[in-house]
mmCIF file of C-alpha atoms in Angstrom:
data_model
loop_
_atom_site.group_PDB
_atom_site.id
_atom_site.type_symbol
_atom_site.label_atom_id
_atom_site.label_comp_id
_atom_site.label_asym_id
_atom_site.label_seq_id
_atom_site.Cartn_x
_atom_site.Cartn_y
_atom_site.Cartn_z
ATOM 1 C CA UNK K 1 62.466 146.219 128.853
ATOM 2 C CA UNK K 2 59.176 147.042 130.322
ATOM 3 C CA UNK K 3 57.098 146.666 133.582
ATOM 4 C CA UNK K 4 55.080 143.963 132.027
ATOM 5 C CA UNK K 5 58.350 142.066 130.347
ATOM 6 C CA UNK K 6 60.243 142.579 133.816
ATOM 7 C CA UNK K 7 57.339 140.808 136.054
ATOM 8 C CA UNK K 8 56.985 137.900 133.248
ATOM 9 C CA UNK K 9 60.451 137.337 133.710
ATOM 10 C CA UNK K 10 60.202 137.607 137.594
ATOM 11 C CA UNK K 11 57.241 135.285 137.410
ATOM 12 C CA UNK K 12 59.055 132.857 135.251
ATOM 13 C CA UNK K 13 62.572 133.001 137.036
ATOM 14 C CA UNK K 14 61.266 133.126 140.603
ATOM 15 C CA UNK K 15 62.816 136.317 141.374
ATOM 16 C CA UNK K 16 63.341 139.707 141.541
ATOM 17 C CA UNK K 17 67.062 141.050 140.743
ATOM 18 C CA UNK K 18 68.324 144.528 142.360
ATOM 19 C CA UNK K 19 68.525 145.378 138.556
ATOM 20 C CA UNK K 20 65.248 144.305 137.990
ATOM 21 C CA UNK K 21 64.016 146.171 140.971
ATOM 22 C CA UNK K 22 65.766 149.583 139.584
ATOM 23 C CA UNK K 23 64.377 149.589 136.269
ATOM 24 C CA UNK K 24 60.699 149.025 137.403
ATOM 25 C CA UNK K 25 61.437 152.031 139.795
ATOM 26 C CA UNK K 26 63.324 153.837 136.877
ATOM 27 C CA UNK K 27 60.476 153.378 134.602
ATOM 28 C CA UNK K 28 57.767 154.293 137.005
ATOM 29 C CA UNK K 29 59.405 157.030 138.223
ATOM 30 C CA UNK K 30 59.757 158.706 134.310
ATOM 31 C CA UNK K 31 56.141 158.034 133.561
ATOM 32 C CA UNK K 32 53.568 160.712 134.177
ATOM 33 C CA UNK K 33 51.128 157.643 134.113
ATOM 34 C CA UNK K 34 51.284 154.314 134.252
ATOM 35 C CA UNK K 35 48.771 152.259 131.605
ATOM 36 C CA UNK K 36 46.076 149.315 132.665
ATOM 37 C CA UNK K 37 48.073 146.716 131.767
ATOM 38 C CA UNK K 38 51.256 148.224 133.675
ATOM 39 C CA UNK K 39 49.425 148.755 136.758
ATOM 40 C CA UNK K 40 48.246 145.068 136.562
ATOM 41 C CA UNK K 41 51.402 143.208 136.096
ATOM 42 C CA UNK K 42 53.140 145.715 138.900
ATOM 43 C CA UNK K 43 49.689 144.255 141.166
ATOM 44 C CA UNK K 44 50.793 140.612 140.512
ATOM 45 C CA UNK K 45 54.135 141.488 140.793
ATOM 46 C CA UNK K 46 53.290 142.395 144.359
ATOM 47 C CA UNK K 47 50.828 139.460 144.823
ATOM 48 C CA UNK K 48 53.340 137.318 143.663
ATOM 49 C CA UNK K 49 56.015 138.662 146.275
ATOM 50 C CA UNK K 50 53.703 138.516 149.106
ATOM 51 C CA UNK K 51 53.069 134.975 148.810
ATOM 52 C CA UNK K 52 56.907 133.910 147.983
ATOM 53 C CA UNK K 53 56.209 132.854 144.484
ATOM 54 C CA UNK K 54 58.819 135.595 143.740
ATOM 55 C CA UNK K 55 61.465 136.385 145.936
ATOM 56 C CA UNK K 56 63.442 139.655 145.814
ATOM 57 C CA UNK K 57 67.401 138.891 145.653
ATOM 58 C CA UNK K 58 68.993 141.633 148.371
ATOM 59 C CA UNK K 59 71.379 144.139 147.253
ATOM 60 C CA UNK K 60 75.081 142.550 148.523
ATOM 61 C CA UNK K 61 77.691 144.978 149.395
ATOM 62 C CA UNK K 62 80.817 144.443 148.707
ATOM 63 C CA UNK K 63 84.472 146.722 147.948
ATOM 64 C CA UNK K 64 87.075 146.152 145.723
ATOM 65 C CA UNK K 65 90.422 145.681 148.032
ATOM 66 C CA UNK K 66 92.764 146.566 145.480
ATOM 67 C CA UNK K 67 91.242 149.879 145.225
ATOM 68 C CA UNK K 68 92.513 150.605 148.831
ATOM 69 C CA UNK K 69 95.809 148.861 148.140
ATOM 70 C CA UNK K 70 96.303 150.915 144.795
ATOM 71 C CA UNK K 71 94.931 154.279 146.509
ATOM 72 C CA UNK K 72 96.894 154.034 149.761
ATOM 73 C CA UNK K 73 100.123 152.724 147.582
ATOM 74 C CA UNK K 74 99.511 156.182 144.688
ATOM 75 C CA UNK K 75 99.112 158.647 147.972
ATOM 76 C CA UNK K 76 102.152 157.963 149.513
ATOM 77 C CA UNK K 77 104.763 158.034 146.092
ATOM 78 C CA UNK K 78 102.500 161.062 144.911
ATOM 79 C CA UNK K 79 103.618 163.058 148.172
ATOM 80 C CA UNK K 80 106.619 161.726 148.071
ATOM 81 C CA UNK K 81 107.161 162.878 144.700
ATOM 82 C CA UNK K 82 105.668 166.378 145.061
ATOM 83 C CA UNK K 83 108.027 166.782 148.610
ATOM 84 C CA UNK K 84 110.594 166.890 146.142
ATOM 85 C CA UNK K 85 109.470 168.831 143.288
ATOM 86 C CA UNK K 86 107.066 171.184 141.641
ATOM 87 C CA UNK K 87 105.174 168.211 139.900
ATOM 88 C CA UNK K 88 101.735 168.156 140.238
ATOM 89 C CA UNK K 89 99.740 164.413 139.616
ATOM 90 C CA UNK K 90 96.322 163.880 139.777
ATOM 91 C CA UNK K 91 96.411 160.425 142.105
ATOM 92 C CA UNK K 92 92.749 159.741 140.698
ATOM 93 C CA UNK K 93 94.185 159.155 137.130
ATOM 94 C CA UNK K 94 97.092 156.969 138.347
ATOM 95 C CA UNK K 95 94.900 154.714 140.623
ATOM 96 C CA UNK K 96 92.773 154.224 137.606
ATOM 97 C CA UNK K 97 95.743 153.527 135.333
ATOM 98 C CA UNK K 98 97.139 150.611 137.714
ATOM 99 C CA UNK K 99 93.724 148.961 139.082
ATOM 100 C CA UNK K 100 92.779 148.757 134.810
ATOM 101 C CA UNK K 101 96.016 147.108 135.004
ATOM 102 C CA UNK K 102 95.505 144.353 138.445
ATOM 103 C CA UNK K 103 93.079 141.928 139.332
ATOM 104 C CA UNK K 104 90.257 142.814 141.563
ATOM 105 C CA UNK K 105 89.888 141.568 144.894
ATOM 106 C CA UNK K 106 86.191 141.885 145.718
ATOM 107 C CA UNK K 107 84.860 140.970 149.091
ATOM 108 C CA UNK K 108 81.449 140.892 150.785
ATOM 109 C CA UNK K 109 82.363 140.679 154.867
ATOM 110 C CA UNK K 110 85.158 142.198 156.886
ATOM 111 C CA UNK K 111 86.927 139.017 157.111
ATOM 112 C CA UNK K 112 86.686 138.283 153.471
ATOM 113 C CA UNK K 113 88.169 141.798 153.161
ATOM 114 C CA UNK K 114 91.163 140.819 155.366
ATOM 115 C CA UNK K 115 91.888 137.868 153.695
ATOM 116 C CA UNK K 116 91.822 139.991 150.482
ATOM 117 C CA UNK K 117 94.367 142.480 151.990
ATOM 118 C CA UNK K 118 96.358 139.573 153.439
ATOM 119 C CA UNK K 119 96.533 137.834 150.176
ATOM 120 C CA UNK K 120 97.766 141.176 148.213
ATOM 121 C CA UNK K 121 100.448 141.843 150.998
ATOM 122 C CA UNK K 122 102.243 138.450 150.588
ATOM 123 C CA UNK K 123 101.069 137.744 146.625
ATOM 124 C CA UNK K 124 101.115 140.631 145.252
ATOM 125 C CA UNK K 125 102.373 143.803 146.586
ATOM 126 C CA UNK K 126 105.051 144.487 143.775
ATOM 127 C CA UNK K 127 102.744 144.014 141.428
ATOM 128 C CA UNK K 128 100.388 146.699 143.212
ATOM 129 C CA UNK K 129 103.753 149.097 143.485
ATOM 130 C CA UNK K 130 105.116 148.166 139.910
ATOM 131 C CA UNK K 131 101.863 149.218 138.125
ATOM 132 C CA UNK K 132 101.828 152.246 140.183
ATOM 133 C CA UNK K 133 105.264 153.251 139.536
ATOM 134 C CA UNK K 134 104.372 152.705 135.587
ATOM 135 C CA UNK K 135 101.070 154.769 135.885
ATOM 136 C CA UNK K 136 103.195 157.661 137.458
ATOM 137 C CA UNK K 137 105.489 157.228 134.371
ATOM 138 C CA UNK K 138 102.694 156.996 131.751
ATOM 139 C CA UNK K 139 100.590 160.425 134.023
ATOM 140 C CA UNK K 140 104.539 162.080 133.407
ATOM 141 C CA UNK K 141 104.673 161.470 129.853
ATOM 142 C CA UNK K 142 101.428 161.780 128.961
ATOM 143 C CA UNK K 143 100.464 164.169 125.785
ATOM 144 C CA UNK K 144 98.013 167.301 125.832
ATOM 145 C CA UNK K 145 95.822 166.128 124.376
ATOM 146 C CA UNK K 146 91.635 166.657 125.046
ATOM 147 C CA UNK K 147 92.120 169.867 127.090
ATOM 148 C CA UNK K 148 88.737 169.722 127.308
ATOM 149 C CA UNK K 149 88.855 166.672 129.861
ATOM 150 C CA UNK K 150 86.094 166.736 132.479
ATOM 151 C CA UNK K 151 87.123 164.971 135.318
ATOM 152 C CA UNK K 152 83.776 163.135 136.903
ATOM 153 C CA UNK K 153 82.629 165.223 140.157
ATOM 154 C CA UNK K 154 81.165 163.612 142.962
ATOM 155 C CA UNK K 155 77.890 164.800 144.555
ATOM 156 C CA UNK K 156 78.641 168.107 146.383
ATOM 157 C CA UNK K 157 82.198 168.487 144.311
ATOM 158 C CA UNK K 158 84.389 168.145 147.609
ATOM 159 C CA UNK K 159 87.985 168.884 147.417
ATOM 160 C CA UNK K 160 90.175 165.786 146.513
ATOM 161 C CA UNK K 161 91.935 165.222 149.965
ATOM 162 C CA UNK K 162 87.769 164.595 151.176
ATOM 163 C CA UNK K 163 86.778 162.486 148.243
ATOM 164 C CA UNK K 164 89.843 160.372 149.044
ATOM 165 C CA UNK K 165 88.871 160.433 152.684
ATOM 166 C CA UNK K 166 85.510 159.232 152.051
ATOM 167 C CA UNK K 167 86.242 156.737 149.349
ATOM 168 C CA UNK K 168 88.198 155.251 151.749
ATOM 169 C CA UNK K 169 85.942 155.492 154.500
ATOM 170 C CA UNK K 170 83.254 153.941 151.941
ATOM 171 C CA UNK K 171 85.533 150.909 151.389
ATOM 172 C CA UNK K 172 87.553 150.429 153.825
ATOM 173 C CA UNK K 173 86.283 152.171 157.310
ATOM 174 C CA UNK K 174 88.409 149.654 159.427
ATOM 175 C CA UNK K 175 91.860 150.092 157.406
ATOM 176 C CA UNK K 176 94.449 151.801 158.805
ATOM 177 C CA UNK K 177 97.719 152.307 156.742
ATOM 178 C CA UNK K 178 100.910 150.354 158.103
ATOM 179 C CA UNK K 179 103.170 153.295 159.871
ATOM 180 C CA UNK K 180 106.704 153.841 158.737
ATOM 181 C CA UNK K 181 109.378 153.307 161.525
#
């Protein structure tokens, strides 16, 4: 879609998406120049937000709970399991085995977010620890297959222990795991 098909449909919907928004930025950005035409409908794109005729929807953030759950759940059996032996599990594979697995728990405020992890706790923790226990089973008997397997790198390629920590600061800054008496 171009700049002149993405204002039309602003014009015609009344607003401006965050998607929207990206690909007019992707798409000037990649041009070495912009043509007449392009220039023109990004002018009454801008005329048109000005006067409210289009309104830009914000960006909402939001965090998937169970991620937390799932992550703070794989940690603890992972270390538990490599206490005890010379097994080594990537958590990153079994948190993505059992959230494919669960149903998301999305939420937009903090208190949405509690009443996510609230909900979980008393609907659906062994769930959360059954599909972790089977994605620890699957990671076990896995086959070698795709040696080749590039595992995605974040920005900076930080060890895992401060991925994890920032992930979790990322989604969940407030959360603090339950301590074991």
């Amino acid at each position: 879609m171009g700049i002149t098909e993405i204002v039309e449909q602003a014009l015609q919907d009344g607003y401006l998406t965050p998607t929207m928004e990206a690909e007019v930025g992707r798409i000037c950005d990649a041009a070495a120049e912009l043509s007449v035409e392009e220039y023109m409908a990004l002018d009454k794109l801008m005329g048109s937000l000005l006067t409210g005729e289009v309104v830009a929807v914000p960006r909402k953030q939001f965090i998937n709970v169970m991620e937390e759950l799932v992550l703070s759940d794989a940690i603890t059996r992972v270390a538990e399991i490599q206490q005890t032996s010379d097994i080594s599990l990537d958590v990153g594979d079994i948190a993505a085995y059992a959230l494919n697995r669960l149903p998301p728990l999305y939420a937009t405020t903090e208190e949405g977010a509690n009443y996510q992890r609230q909900r979980a706790r008393e609907e659906l923790q062994e769930l959360i620890k059954s599909q972790v226990e089977e994605a620890i089973a699957r990671y076990l008997d896995r086959p070698e297959f795709y040696p080749e397997r590039q595992a995605i790198k974040a920005k900076g390629d930080a060890g895992v222990a401060s991925q994890l920590s920032s992930l979790l600061q990322d989604y969940a800054p407030d959360y603090e795991p339950a301590q074991k008496v």
